[in-house]
mmCIF file of C-alpha atoms in Angstrom:
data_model
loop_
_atom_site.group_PDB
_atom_site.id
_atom_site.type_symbol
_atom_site.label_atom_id
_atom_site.label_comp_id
_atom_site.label_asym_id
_atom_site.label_seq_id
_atom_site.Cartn_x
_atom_site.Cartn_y
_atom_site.Cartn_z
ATOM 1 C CA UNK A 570 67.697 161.540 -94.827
ATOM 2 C CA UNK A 571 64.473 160.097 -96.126
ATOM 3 C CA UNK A 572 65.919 157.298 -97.160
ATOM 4 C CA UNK A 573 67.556 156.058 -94.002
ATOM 5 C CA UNK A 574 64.617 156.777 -92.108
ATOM 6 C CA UNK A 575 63.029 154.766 -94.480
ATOM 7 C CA UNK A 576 65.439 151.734 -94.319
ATOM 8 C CA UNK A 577 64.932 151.882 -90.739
ATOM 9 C CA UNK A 578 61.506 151.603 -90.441
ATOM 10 C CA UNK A 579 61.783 148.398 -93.186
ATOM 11 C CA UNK A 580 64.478 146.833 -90.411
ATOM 12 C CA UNK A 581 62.342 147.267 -87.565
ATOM 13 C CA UNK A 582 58.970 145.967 -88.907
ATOM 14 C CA UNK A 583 60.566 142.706 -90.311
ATOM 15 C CA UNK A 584 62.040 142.291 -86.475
ATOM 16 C CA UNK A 585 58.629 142.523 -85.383
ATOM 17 C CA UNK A 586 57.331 140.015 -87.782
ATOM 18 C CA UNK A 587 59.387 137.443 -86.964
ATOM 19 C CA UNK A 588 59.102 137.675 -82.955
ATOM 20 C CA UNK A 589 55.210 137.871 -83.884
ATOM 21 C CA UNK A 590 55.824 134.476 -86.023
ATOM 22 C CA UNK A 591 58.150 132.374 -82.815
ATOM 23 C CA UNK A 592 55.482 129.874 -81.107
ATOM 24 C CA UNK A 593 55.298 131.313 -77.374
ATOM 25 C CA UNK A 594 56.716 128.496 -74.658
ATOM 26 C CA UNK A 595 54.617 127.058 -72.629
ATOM 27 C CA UNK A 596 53.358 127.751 -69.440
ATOM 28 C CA UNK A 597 52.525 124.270 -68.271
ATOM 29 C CA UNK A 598 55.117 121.132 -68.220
ATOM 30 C CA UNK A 599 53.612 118.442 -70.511
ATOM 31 C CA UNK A 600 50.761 116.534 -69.135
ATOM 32 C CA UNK A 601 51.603 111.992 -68.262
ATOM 33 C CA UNK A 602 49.131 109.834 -69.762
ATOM 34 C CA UNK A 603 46.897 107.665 -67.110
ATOM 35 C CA UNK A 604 48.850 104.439 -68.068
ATOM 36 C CA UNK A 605 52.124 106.350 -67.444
ATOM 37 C CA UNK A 606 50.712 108.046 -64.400
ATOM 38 C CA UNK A 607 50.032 104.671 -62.533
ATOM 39 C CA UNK A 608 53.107 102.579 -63.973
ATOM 40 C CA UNK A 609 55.162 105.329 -61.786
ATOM 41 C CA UNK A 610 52.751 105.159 -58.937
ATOM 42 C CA UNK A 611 54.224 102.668 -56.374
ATOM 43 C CA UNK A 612 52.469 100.367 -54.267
ATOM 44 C CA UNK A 613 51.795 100.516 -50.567
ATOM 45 C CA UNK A 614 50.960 96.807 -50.216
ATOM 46 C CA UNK A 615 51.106 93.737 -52.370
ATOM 47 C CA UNK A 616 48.167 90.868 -52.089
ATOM 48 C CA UNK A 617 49.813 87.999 -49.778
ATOM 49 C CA UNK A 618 49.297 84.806 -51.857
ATOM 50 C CA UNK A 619 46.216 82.220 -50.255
ATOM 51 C CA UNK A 620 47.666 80.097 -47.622
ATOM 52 C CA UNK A 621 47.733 76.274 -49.502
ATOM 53 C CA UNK A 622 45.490 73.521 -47.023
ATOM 54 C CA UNK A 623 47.630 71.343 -45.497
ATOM 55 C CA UNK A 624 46.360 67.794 -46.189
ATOM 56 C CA UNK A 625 46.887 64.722 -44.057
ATOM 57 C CA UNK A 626 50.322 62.868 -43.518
ATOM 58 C CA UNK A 627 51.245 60.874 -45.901
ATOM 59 C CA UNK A 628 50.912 56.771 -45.480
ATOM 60 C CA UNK A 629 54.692 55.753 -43.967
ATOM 61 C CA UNK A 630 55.850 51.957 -43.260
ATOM 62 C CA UNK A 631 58.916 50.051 -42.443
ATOM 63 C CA UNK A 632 59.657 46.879 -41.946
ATOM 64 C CA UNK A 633 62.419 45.683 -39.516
ATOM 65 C CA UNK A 634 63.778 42.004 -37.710
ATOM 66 C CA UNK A 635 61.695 41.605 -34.897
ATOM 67 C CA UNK A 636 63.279 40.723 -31.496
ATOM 68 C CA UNK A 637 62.478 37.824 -29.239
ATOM 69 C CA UNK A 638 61.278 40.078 -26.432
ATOM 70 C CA UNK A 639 58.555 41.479 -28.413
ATOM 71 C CA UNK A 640 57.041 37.919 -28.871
ATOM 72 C CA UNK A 641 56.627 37.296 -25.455
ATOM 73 C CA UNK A 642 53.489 34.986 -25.746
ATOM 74 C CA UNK A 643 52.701 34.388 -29.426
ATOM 75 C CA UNK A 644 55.996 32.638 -30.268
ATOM 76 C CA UNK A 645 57.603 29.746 -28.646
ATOM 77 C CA UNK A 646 59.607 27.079 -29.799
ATOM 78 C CA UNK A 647 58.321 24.196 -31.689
ATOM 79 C CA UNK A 648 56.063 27.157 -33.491
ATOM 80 C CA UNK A 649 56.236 26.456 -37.554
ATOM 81 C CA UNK A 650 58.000 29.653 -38.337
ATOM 82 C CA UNK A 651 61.021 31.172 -36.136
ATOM 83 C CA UNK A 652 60.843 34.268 -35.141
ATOM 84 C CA UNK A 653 63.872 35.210 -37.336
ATOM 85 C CA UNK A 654 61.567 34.416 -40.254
ATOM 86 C CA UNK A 655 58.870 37.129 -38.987
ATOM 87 C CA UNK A 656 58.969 40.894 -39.473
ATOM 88 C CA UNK A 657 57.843 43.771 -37.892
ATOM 89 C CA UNK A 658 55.740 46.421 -39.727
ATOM 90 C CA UNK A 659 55.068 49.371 -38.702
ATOM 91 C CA UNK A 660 52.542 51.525 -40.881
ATOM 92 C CA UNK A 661 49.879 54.039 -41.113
ATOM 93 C CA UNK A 662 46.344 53.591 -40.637
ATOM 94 C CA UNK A 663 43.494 55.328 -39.763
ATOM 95 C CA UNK A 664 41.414 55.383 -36.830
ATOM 96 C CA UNK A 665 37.617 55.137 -36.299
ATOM 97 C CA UNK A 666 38.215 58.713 -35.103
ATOM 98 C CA UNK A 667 38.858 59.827 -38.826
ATOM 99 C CA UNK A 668 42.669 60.448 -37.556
ATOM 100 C CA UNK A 669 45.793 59.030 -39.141
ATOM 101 C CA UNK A 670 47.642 56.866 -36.259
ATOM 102 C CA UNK A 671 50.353 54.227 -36.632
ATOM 103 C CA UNK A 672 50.369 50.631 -35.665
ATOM 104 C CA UNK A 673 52.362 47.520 -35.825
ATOM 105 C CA UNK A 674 52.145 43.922 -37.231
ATOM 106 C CA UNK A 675 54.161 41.010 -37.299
ATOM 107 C CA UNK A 676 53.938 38.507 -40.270
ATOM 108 C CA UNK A 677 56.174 36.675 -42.396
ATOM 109 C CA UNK A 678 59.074 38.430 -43.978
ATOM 110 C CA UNK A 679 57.861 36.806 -47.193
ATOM 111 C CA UNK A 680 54.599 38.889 -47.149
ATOM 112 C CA UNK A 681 55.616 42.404 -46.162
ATOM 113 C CA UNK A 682 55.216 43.556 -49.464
ATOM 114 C CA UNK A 683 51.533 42.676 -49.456
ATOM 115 C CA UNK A 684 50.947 44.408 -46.434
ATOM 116 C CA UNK A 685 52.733 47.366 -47.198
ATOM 117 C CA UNK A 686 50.374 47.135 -50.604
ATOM 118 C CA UNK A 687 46.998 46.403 -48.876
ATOM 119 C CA UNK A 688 47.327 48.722 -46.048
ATOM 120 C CA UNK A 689 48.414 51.719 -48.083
ATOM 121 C CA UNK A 690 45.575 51.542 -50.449
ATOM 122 C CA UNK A 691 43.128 51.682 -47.396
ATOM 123 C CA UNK A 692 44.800 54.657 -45.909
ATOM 124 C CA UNK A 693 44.710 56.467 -49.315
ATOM 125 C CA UNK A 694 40.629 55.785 -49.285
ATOM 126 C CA UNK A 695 40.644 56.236 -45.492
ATOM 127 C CA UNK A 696 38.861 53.023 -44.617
ATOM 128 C CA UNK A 697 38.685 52.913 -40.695
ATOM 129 C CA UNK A 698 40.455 50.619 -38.550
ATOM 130 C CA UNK A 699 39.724 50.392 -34.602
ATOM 131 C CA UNK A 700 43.222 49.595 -33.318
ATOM 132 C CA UNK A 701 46.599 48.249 -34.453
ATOM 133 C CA UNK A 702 48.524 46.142 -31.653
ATOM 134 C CA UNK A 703 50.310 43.050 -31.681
ATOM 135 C CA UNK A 704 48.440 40.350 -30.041
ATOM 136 C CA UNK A 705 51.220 40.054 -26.885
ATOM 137 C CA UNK A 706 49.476 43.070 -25.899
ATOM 138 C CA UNK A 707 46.934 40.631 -24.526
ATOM 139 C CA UNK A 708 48.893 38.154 -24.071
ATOM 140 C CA UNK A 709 48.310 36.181 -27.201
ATOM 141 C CA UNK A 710 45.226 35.334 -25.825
ATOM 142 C CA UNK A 711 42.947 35.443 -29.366
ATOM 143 C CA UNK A 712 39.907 35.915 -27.297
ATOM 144 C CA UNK A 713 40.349 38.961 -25.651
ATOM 145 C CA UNK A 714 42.284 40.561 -29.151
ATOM 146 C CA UNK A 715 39.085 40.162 -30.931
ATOM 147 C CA UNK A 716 37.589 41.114 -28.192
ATOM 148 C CA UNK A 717 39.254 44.591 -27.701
ATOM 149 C CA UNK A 718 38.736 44.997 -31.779
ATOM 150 C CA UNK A 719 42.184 44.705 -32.049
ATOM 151 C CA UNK A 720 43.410 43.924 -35.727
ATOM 152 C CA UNK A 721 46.465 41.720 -35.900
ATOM 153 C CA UNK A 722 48.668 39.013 -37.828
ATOM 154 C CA UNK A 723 51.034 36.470 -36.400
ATOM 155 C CA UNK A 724 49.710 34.262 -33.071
ATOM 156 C CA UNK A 725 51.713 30.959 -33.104
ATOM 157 C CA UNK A 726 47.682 28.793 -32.460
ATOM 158 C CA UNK A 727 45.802 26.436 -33.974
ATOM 159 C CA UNK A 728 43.034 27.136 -35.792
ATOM 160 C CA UNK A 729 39.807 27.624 -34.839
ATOM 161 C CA UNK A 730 37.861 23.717 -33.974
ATOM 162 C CA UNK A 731 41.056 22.371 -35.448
ATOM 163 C CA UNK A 732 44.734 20.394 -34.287
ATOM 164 C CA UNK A 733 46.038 22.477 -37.054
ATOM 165 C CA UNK A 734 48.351 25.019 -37.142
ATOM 166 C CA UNK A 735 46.374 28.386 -37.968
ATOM 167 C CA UNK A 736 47.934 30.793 -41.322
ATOM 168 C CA UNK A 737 48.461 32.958 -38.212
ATOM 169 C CA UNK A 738 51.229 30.320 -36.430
ATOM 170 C CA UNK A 739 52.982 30.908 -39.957
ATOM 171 C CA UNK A 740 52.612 34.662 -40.243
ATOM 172 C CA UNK A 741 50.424 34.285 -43.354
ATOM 173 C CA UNK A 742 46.837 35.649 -42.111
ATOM 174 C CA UNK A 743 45.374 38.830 -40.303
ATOM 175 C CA UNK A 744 41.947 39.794 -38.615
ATOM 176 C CA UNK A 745 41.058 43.109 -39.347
ATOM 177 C CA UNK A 746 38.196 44.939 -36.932
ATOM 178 C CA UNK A 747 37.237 41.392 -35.140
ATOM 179 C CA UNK A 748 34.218 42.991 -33.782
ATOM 180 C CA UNK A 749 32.905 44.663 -36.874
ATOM 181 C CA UNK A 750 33.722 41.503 -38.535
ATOM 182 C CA UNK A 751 33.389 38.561 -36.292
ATOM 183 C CA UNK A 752 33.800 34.458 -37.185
ATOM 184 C CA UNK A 753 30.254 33.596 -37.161
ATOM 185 C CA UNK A 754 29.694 29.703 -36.921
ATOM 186 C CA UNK A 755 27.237 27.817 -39.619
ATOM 187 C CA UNK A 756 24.258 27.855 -37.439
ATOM 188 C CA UNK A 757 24.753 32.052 -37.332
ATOM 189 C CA UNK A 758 26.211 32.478 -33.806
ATOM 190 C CA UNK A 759 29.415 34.230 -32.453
ATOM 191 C CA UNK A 760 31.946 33.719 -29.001
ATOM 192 C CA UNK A 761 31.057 36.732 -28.601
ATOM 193 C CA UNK A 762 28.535 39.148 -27.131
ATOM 194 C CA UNK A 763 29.972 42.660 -28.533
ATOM 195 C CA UNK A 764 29.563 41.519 -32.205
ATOM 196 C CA UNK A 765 26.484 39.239 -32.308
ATOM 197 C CA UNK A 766 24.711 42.629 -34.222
ATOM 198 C CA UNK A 767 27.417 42.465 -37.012
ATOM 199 C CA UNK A 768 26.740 38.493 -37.920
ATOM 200 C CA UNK A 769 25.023 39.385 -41.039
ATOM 201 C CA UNK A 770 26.408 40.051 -44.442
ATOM 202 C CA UNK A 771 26.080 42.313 -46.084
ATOM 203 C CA UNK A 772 25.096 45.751 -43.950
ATOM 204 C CA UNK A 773 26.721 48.651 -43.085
ATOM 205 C CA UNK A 774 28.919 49.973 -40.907
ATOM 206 C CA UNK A 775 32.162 51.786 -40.548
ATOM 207 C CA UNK A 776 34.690 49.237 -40.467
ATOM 208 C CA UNK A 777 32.405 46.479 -41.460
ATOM 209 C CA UNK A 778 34.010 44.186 -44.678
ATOM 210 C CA UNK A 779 31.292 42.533 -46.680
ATOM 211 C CA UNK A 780 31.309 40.341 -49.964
ATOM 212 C CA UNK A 781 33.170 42.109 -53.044
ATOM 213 C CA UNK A 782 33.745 45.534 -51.356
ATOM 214 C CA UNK A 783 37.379 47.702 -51.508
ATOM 215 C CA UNK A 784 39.104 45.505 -48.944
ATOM 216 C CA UNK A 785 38.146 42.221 -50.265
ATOM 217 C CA UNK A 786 39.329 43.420 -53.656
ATOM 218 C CA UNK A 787 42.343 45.266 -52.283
ATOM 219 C CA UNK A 788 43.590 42.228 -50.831
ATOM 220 C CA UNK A 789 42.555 39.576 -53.659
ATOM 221 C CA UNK A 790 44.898 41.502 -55.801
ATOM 222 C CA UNK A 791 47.896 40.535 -53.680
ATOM 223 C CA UNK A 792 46.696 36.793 -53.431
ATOM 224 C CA UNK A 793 44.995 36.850 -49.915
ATOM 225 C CA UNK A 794 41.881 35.423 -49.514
ATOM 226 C CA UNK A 795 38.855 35.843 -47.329
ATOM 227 C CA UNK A 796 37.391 33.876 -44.465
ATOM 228 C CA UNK A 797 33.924 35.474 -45.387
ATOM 229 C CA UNK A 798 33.241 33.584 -48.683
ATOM 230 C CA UNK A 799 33.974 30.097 -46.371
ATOM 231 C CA UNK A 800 31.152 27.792 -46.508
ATOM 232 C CA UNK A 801 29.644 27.234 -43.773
ATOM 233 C CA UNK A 802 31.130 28.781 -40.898
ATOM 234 C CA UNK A 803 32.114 32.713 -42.314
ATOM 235 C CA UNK A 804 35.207 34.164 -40.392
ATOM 236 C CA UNK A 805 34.739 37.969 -41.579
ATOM 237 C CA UNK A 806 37.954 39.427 -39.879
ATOM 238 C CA UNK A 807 40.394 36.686 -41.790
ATOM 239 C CA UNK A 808 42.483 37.558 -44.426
ATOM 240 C CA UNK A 809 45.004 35.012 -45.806
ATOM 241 C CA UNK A 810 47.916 34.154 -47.901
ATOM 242 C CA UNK A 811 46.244 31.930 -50.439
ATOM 243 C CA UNK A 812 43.747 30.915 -48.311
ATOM 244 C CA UNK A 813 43.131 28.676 -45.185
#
């Protein structure tokens, strides 16, 4: 009887050990770390990307057959060039507002490329131009286009104190900004009144064109030559296919 008791008492202190010896479970579920913690946090509101500037238009032209009815007064016939030989370009330029606008020439389909060259470059560097119309918008009368400081190409007329045909009868020439840049005799004078302040070269001015600047350059690297380097009398608005 001693001995079972004592068996017993060996069974039930080795059950005790062990329970005493089993890690107790934990109260608390296991912790996340920070990084975990605000991977799984979602987000109320993603950062809308910067709107990007919007920059100006870009500089468009096109060049199309121009019809006898928009030569109304600067073609005729007996003129050196027929108007079938001419071209109509329309391009971008901008203003002496600082605004693109769009305008229209007429020259010789045999020089479109050149303006489409030169007039590009100039909008790209933004170099002012008053106005852009052709020269039946007064009718052809060369006076009152320079005048109104209207820049513009093909006027079937002689040239200036000549019985020749001007390089503007063949399509071949342009004035650009008349007033800025006026034909200024030998003796320093001008026809007219509005640009007798611009007869001087060089000086500034927005839209003024003096001796070696961007739009002598810009042109002179498509063959056109300028009236300002003349001697003598200095035409500062003429541009022209090889000269003349």
């Amino acid at each position: 009887m001693k001995r079972a008791a004592a068996i017993a008492f060996v069974v039930l202190a080795s059950a005790a050990c062990a329970a005493a010896e089993e890690p107790a479970a934990s109260a608390d579920p296991p912790r996340e770390s920070a990084a975990q913690s605000a991977t799984a946090a979602p987000t109320s509101e993603r950062a809308k990307p910067a709107p990007s500037p919007t920059g100006p238009p870009p500089f468009t032209s096109k060049v199309s057959r121009v019809s006898r009815d928009r030569l109304p007064y600067s073609w005729r016939p007996g003129c050196p060039v027929h108007y079938r030989d001419l071209r109509l370009v329309t391009l971008s330029y901008w203003g002496f507002d600082g605004k693109p606008h769009t305008g229209e020439l007429v020259v010789r389909e045999t020089v479109t490329d050149d303006i489409e060259t030169v007039f590009k470059k100039l909008y790209d560097r933004r170099w002012p131009i008053r106005q852009m119309k052709l020269v039946d918008a007064y009718k052809a009368d060369d006076y009152d286009s320079i005048d109104a400081d209207n820049t513009s190409a093909f006027n079937c007329r002689r040239a200036t104190g000549s019985s020749n045909w001007s390089n503007h009868a063949y399509g071949e020439a342009i004035d650009v900004n008349p007033l800025e840049n006026p034909y200024v005799t030998a003796s320093g004078g001008t026809a007219h009144r509005n640009a007798k302040k611009f007869t001087k070269r060089p000086m500034k001015g927005k839209g003024v064109i003096n001796p070696g600047d961007r739009v002598v350059k810009t042109f002179a690297q498509v063959g056109w030559e300028w009236g300002g380097y003349w001697s003598g009398a200095k035409d500062y608005q003429h541009f022209s296919k090889g000269g003349g």
